Tab-separated table of C-alpha atoms and ligand atoms in Angstrom:
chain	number	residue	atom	x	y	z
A	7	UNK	CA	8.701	-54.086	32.627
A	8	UNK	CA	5.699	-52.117	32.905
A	9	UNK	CA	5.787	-51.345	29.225
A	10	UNK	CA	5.136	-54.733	27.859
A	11	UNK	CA	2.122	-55.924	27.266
A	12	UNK	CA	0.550	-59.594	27.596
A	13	UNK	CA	-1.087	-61.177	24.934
A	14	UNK	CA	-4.936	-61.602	25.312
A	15	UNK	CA	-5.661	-64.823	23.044
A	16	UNK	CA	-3.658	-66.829	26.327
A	17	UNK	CA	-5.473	-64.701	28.607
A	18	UNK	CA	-8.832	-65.708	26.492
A	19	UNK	CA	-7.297	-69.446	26.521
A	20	UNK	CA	-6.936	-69.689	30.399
A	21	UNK	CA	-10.453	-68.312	31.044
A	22	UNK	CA	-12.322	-70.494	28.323
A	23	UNK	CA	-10.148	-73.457	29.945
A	24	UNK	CA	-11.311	-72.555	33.526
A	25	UNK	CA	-15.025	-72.476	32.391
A	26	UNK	CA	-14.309	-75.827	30.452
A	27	UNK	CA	-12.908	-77.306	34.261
A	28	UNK	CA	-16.679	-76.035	35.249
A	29	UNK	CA	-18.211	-78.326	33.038
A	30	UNK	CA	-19.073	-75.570	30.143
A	31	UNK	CA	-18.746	-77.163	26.606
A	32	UNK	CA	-16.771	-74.221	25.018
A	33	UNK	CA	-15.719	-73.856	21.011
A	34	UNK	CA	-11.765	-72.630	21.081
A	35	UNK	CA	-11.516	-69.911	18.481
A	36	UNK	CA	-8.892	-68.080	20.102
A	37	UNK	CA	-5.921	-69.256	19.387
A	38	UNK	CA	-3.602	-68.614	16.123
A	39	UNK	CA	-2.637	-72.504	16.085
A	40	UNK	CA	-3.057	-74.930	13.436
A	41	UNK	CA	-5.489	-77.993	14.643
A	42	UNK	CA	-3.363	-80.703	12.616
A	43	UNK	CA	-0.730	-83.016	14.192
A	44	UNK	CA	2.934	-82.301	13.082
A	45	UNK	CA	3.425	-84.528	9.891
A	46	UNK	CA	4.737	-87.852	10.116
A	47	UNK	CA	8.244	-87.399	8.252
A	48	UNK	CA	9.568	-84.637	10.514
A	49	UNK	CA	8.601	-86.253	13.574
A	50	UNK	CA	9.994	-89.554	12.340
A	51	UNK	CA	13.463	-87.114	11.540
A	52	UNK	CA	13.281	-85.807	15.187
A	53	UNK	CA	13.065	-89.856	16.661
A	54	UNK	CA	16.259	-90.293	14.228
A	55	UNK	CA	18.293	-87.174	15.637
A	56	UNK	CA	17.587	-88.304	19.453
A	57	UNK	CA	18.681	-91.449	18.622
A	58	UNK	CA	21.559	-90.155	16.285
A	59	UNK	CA	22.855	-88.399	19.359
A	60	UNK	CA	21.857	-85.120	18.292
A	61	UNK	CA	21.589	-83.761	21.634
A	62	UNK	CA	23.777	-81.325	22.971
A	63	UNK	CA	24.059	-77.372	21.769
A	64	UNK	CA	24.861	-76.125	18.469
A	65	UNK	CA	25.862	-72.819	17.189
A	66	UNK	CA	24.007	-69.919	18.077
A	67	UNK	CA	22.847	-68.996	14.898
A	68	UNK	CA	21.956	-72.278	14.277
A	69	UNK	CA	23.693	-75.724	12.566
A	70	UNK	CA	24.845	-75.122	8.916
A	71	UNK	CA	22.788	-78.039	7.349
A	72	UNK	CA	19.690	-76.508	8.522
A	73	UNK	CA	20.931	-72.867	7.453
A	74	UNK	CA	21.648	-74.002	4.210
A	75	UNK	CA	18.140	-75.424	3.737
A	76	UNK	CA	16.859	-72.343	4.666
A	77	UNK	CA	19.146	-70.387	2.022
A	78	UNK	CA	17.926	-72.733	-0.274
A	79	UNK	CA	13.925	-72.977	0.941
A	80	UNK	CA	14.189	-69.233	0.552
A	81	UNK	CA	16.028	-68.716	-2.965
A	82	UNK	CA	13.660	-71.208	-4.399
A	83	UNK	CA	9.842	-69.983	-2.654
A	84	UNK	CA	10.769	-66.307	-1.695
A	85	UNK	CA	13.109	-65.590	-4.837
A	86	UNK	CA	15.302	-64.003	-1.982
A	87	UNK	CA	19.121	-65.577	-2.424
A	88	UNK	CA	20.620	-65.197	0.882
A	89	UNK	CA	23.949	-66.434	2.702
A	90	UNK	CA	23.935	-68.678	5.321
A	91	UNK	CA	25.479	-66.320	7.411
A	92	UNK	CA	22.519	-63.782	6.773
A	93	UNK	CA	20.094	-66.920	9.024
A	94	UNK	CA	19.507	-66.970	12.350
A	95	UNK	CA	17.504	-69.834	13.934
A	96	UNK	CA	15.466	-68.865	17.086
A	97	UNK	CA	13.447	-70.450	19.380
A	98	UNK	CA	10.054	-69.578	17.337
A	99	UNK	CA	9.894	-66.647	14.799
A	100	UNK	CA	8.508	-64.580	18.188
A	101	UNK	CA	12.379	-63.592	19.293
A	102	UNK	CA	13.022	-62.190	15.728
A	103	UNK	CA	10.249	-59.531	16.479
A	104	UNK	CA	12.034	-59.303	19.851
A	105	UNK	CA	15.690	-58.967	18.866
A	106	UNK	CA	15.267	-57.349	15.390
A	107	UNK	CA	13.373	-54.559	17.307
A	108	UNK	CA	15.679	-54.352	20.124
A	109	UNK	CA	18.542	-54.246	18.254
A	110	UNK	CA	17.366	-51.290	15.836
A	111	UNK	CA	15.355	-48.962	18.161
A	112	UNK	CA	15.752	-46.932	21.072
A	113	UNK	CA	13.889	-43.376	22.751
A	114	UNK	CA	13.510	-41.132	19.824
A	115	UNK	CA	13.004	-43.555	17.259
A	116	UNK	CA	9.209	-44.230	16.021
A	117	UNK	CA	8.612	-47.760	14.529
A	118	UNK	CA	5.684	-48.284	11.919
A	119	UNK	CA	3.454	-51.481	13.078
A	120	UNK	CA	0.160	-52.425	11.644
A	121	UNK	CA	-3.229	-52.104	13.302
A	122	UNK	CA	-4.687	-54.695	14.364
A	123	UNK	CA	-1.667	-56.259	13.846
A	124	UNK	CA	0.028	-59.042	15.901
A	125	UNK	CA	0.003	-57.510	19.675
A	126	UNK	CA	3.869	-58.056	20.829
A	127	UNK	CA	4.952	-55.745	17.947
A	128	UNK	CA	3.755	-52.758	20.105
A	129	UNK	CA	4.335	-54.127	23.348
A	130	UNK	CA	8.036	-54.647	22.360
A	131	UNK	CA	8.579	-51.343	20.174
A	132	UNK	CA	7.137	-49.641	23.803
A	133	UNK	CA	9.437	-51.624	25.893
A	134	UNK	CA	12.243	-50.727	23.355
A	135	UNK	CA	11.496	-47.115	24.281
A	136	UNK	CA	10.688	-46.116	20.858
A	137	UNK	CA	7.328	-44.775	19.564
A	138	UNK	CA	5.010	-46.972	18.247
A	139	UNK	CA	2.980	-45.310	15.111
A	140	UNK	CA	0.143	-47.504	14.051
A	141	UNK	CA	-0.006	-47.915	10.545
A	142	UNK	CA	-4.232	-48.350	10.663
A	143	UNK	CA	-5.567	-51.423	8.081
A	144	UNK	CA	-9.186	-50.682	7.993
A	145	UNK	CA	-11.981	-52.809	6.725
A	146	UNK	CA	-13.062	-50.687	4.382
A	147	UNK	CA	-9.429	-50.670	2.437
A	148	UNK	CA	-10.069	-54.629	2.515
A	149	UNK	CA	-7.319	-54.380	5.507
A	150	UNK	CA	-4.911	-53.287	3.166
A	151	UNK	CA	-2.099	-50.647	3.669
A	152	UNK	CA	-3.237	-47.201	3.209
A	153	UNK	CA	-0.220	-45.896	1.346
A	154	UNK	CA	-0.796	-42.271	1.362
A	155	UNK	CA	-1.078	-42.249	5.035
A	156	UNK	CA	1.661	-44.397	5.229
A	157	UNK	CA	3.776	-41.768	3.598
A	158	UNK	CA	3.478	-39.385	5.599
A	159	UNK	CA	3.489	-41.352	8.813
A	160	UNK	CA	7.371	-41.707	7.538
A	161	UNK	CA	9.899	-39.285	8.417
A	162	UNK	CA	13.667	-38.813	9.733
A	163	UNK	CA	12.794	-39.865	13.028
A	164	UNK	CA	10.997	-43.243	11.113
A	165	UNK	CA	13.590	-46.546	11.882
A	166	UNK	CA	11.766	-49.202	10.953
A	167	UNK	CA	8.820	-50.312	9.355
A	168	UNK	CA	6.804	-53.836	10.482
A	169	UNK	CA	4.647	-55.580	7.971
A	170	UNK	CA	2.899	-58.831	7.647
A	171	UNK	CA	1.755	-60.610	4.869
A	172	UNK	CA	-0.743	-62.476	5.223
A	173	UNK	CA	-2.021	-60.655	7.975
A	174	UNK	CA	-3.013	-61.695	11.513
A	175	UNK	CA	-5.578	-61.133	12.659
A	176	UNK	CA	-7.342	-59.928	9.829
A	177	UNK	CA	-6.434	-62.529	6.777
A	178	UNK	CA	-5.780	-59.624	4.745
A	179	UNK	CA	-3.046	-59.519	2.595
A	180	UNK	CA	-0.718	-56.732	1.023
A	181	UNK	CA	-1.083	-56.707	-2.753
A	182	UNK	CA	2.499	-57.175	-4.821
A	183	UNK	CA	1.774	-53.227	-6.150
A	184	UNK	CA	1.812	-52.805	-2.131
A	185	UNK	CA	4.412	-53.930	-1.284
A	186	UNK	CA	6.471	-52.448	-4.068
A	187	UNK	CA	5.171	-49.021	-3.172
A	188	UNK	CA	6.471	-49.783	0.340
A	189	UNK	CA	10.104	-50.487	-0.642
A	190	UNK	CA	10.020	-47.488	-3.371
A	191	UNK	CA	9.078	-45.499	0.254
A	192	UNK	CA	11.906	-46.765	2.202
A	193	UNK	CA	14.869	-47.591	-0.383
A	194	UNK	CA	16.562	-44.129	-0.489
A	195	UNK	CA	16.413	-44.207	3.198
A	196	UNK	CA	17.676	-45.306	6.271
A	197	UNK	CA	14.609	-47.237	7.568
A	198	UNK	CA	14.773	-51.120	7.738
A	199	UNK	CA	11.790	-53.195	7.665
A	200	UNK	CA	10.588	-56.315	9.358
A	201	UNK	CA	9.194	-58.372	7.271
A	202	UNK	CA	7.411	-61.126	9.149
A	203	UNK	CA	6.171	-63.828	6.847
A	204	UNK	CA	4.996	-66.147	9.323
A	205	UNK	CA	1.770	-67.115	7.179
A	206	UNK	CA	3.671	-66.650	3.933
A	207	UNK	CA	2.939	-70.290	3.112
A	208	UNK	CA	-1.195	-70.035	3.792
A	209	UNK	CA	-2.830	-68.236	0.810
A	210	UNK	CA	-5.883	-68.866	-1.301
A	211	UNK	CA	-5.198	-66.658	-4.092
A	212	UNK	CA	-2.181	-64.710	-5.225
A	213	UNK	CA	1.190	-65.563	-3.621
A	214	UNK	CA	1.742	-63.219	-1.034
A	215	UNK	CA	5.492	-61.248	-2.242
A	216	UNK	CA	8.306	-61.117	0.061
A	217	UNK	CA	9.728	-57.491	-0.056
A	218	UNK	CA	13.433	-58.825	0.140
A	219	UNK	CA	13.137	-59.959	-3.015
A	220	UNK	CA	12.060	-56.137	-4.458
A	221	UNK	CA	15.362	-54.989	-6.397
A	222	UNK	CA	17.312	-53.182	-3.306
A	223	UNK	CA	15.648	-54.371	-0.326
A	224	UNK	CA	17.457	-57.428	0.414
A	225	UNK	CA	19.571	-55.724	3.004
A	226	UNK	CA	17.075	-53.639	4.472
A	227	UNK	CA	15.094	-55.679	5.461
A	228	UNK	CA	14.574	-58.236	8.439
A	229	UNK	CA	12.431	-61.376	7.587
A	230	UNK	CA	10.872	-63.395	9.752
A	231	UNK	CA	9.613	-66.731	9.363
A	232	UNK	CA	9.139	-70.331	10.993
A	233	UNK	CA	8.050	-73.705	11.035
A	234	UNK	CA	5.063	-72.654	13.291
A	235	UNK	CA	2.032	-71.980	11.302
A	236	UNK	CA	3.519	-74.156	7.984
A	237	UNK	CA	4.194	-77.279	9.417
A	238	UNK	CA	2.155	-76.701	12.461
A	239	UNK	CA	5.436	-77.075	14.985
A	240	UNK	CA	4.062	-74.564	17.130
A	241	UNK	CA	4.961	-76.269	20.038
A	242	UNK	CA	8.301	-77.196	18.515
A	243	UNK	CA	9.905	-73.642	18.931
A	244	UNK	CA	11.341	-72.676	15.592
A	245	UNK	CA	11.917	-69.581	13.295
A	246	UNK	CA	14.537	-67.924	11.875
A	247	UNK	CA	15.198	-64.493	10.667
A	248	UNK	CA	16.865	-63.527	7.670
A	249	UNK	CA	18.622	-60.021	7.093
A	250	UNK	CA	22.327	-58.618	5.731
A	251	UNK	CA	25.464	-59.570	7.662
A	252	UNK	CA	26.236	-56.867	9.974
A	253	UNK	CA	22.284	-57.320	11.597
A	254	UNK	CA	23.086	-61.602	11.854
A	255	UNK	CA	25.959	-61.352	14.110
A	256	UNK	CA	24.336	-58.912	16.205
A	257	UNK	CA	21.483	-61.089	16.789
A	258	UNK	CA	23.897	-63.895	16.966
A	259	UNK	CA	25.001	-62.215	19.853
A	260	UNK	CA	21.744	-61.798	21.284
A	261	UNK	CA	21.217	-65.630	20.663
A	262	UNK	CA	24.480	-66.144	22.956
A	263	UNK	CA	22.875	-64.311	25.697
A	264	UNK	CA	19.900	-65.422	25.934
A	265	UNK	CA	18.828	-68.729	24.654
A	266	UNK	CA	22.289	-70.121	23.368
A	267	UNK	CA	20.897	-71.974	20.580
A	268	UNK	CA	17.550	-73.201	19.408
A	269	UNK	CA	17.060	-76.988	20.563
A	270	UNK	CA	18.974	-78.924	18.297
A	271	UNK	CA	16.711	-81.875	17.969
A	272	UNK	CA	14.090	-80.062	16.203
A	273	UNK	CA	16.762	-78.252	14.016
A	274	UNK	CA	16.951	-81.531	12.471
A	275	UNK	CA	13.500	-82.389	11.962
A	276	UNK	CA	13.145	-78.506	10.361
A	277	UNK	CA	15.706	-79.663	7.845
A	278	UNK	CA	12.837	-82.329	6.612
A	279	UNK	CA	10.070	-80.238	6.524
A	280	UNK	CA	12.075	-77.685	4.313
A	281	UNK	CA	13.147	-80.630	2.252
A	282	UNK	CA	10.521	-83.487	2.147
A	283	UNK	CA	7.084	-83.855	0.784
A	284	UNK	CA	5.238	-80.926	0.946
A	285	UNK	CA	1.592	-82.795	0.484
A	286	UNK	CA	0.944	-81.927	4.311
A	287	UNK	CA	1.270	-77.735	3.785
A	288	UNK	CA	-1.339	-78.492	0.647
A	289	UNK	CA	-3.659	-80.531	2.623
A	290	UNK	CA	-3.763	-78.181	5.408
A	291	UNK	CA	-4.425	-75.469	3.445
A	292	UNK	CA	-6.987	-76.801	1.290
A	293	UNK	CA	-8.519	-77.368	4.384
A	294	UNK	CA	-8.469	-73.892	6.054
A	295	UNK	CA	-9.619	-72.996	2.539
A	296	UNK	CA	-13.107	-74.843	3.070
A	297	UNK	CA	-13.502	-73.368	6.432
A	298	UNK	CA	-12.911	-69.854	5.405
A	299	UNK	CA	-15.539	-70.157	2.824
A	300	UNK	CA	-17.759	-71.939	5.313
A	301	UNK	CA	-17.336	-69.043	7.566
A	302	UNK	CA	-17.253	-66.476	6.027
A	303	UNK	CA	-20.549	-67.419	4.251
A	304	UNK	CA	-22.094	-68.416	7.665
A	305	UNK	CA	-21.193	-65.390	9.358
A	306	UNK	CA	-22.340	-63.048	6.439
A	307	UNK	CA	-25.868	-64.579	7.046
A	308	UNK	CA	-25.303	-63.322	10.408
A	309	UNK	CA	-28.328	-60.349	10.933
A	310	UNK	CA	-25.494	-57.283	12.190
A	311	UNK	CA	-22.421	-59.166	11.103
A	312	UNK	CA	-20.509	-58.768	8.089
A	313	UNK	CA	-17.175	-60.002	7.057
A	314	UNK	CA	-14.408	-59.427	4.616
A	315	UNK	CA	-13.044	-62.864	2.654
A	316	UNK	CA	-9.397	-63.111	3.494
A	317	UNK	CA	-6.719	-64.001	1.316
A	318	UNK	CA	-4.275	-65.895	4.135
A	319	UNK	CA	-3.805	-66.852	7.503
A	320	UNK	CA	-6.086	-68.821	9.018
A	321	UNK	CA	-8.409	-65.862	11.016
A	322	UNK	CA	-11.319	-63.778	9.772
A	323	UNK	CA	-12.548	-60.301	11.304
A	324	UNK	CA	-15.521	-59.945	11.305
A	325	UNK	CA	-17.438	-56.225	11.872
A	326	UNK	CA	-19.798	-56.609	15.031
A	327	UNK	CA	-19.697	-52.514	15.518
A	328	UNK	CA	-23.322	-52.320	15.131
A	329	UNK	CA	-24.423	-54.193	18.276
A	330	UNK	CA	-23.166	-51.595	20.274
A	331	UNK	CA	-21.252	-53.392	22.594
A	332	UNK	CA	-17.094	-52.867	23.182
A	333	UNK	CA	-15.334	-55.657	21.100
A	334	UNK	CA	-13.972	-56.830	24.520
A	335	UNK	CA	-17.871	-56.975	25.764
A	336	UNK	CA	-18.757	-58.914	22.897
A	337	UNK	CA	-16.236	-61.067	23.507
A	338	UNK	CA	-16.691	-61.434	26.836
A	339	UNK	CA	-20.243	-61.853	26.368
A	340	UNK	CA	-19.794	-64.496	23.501
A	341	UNK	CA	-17.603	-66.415	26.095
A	342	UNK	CA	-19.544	-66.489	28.911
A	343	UNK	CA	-22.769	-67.001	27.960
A	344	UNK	CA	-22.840	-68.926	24.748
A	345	UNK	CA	-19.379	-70.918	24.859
A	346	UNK	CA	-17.318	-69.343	22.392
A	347	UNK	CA	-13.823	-68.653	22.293
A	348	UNK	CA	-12.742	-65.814	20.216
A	349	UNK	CA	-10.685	-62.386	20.366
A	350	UNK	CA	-12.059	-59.032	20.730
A	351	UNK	CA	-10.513	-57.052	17.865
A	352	UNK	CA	-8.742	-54.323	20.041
A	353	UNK	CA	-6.677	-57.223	21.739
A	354	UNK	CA	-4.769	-56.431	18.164
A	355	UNK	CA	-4.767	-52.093	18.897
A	356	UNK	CA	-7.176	-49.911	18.841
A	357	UNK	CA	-8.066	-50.159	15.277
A	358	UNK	CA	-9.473	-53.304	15.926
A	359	UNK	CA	-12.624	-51.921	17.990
A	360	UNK	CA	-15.972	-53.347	16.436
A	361	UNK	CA	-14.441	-56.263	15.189
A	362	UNK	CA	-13.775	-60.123	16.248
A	363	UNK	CA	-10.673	-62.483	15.758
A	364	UNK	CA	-12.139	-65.738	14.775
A	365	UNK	CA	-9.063	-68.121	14.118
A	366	UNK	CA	-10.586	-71.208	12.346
A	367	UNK	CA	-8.187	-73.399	13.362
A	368	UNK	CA	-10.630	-75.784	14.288
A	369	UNK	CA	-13.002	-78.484	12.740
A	370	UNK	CA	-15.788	-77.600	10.200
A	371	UNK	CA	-18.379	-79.173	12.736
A	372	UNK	CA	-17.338	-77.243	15.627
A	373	UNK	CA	-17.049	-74.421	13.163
A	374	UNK	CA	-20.536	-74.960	12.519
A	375	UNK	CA	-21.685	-75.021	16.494
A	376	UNK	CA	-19.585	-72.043	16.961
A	377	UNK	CA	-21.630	-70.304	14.456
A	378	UNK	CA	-24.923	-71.270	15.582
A	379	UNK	CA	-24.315	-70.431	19.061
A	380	UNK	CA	-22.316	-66.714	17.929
A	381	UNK	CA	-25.554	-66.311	16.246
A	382	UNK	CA	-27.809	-67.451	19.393
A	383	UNK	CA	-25.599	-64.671	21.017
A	384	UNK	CA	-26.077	-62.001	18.255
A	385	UNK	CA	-30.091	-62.517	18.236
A	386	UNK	CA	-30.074	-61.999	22.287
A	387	UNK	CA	-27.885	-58.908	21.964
A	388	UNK	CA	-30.316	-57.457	19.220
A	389	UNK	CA	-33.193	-58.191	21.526
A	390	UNK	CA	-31.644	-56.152	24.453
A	391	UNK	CA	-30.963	-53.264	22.820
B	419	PLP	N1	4.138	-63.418	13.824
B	419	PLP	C1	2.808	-63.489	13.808
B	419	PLP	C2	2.036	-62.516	12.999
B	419	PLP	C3	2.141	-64.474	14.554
B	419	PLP	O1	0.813	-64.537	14.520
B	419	PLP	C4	2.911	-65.348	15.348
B	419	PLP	C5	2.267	-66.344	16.225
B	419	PLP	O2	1.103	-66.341	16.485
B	419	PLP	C6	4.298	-65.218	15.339
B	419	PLP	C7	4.875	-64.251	14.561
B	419	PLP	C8	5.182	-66.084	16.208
B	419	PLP	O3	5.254	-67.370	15.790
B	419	PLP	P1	6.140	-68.449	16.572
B	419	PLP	O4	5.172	-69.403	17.199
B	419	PLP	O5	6.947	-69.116	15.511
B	419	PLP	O6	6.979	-67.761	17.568
């Protein structure tokens, strides 16, 4: 147990809630969840399976109908044609990353993960026993893959390989010529990779390109995905992960012993968002679109700041190195004295030092106060020094 890790944006969560119960007006920034309401049609299809009787366990990997929207949802938006006994539905995408990694690795085996990346990959490759190997995505590369490192960072000892595309917490995204120089790496070998798509469906330029559809990869490869991020169902606890045959029933079994089955209610309503209008994943995205630009503008104009434009997600990271303060301090700082929420880069490994997780997941005017009042904070810090 002592080898897992927490994950600081609740940490960040409970404290800026505790200063809110003070009376503190705070700005949440800290937390990778969209701020729209589930749409209407898939809540309206989870009323219907309540009242449909839909209410007692399903399979383990999950009911067919919703499988077989998921084949389909894939074939047509990844390109990757899949069986529906290569699905697994999970409670959230998160036990994908757990089971996928527990499955595969064990002492002696060293797992690729990016950093920053998404924290539970290395608290889970750790508690696996394996050795995590950051695979660094620096600023300066646009928080793109550095392939030449990442080539030699592989070797026989190398079992699997994590990417993310779009990234969190930077925004950055892997390039298509990426991410086929990444499977022309691993398809002679015996390395899987997890592919976890989570943002796949948040983008402002380029569609981001799932590596299971590369010529050859299909079966080495894990993906992960949900209805989290897309649909914003965070709270409705649903993913599934997608990989070849022999992989499905193991997690299948891990399903059995641990959570039986993914609640069956919302396995329904997941069926409609795969399968009705699609207007609400456009609208939210146009939407995270204008904030990006906002911020990423606003923070640029930021004396000491600067910040890359990301091409997904909904986060940006911006570089606060020069006010020579820890990125915890500065978040720490930003928190307590000027009422903003936000993530101190390392909370994502240690290649995230000098930087800050802004998720903009909230409101253009509270983006706006937020940035006046990081500002405020930036101008004092500047003073001090
Ligand atoms: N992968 C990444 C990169 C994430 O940021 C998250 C959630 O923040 C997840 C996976 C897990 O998503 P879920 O809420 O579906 O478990």
């Amino acid at each position: 147990m002592g080898r897992l890790h927490n994950e600081s944006a609740f940490q960040i969560l409970a404290r800026a809630n505790e200063l809110e119960a003070m009376g503190k007006n705070i700005v949440h920034l800290e937390i990778g969840q969209p701020d729209f309401k589930t749409p209407n049609n898939i809540i309206e299809a989870a009323y219907k399976a309540m009242k449909d009787g839909k209410t007692g366990y399903g399979p383990s990997p999950g009911i067919v109908p919703l499988r077989e929207a998921i084949a389909q949802y894939c074939e047509d938006y990844k390109k990757v044609k899949t069986g529906i006994d290569e699905i697994v539905v999970t409670p959230g995408g998160k036990p994908v990353m757990f089971f996928a990694i527990l499955m595969l690795c064990q002492k002696g085996d060293e797992v690729i993960y990016p950093d920053p990346g998404f924290p539970i990959y290395e608290s889970v490759i750790n508690f696996a026993g394996a050795k995590p190997i950051p695979m660094p995505l620096l600023d300066k590369n646009n928080f793109r893959v550095d392939l030449d490192r990442l080539k030699k960072d592989i070797n026989e000892k190398t079992k699997l390989i994590i990417i993310n595309n779009p990234c969190n917490p930077t925004g950055g995204m892997f390039s298509r010529e990426d991410i086929l120089a990444i499977a022309e790496m691993v398809r002679e070998k015996d390395i899987y990779i997890l592919s976890d798509e989570i943002y796949d469906r948040i983008f402002y330029g380029e569609q981001p390109l799932s590596i299971a559809s590369v010529s050859g990869m299909k079966d080495k490869t894990i993906i992960l995905d949900g209805f989290s991020k897309s649909y914003a169902m965070t709270g409705w606890r649903l993913g599934y992960g997608i990989m070849n045959l022999e992989l499905a029933e193991q997690m299948s079994l891990l399903m059995v012993n641990s959570a039986s089955c993914a609640a069956t209610i919302t396995q329904w309503a997941a069926i409609e968002a795969l399968k009705g209008p699609q207007d609400a994943v456009t609208e939210m995205t146009a939407a995270f679109k204008e904030r990006r630009d906002y911020l990423v503008n606003a923070l640029n104009q930021i004396k000491g700041i600067s910040c890359a434009m990301p091409g997904g997600a909904f986060y940006v990271f911006p570089n606060i190195s020069s006010f020579g303060l820890s990125s915890k301090e500065f978040a720490k700082g930003l928190l307590e004295e000027a009422g903003v929420a936000a993530a101190g880069g390392t909370s994502f490994g240690s290649y995230g030092e000098g930087f800050l997780r802004i998720s903009y997941a909230n409101s253009l005017p509270n983006l706006k106060i937020a940035v006046e009042r990081i500002a405020g904070f930036c101008g004092t810090v500047a003073l001090q020094r």
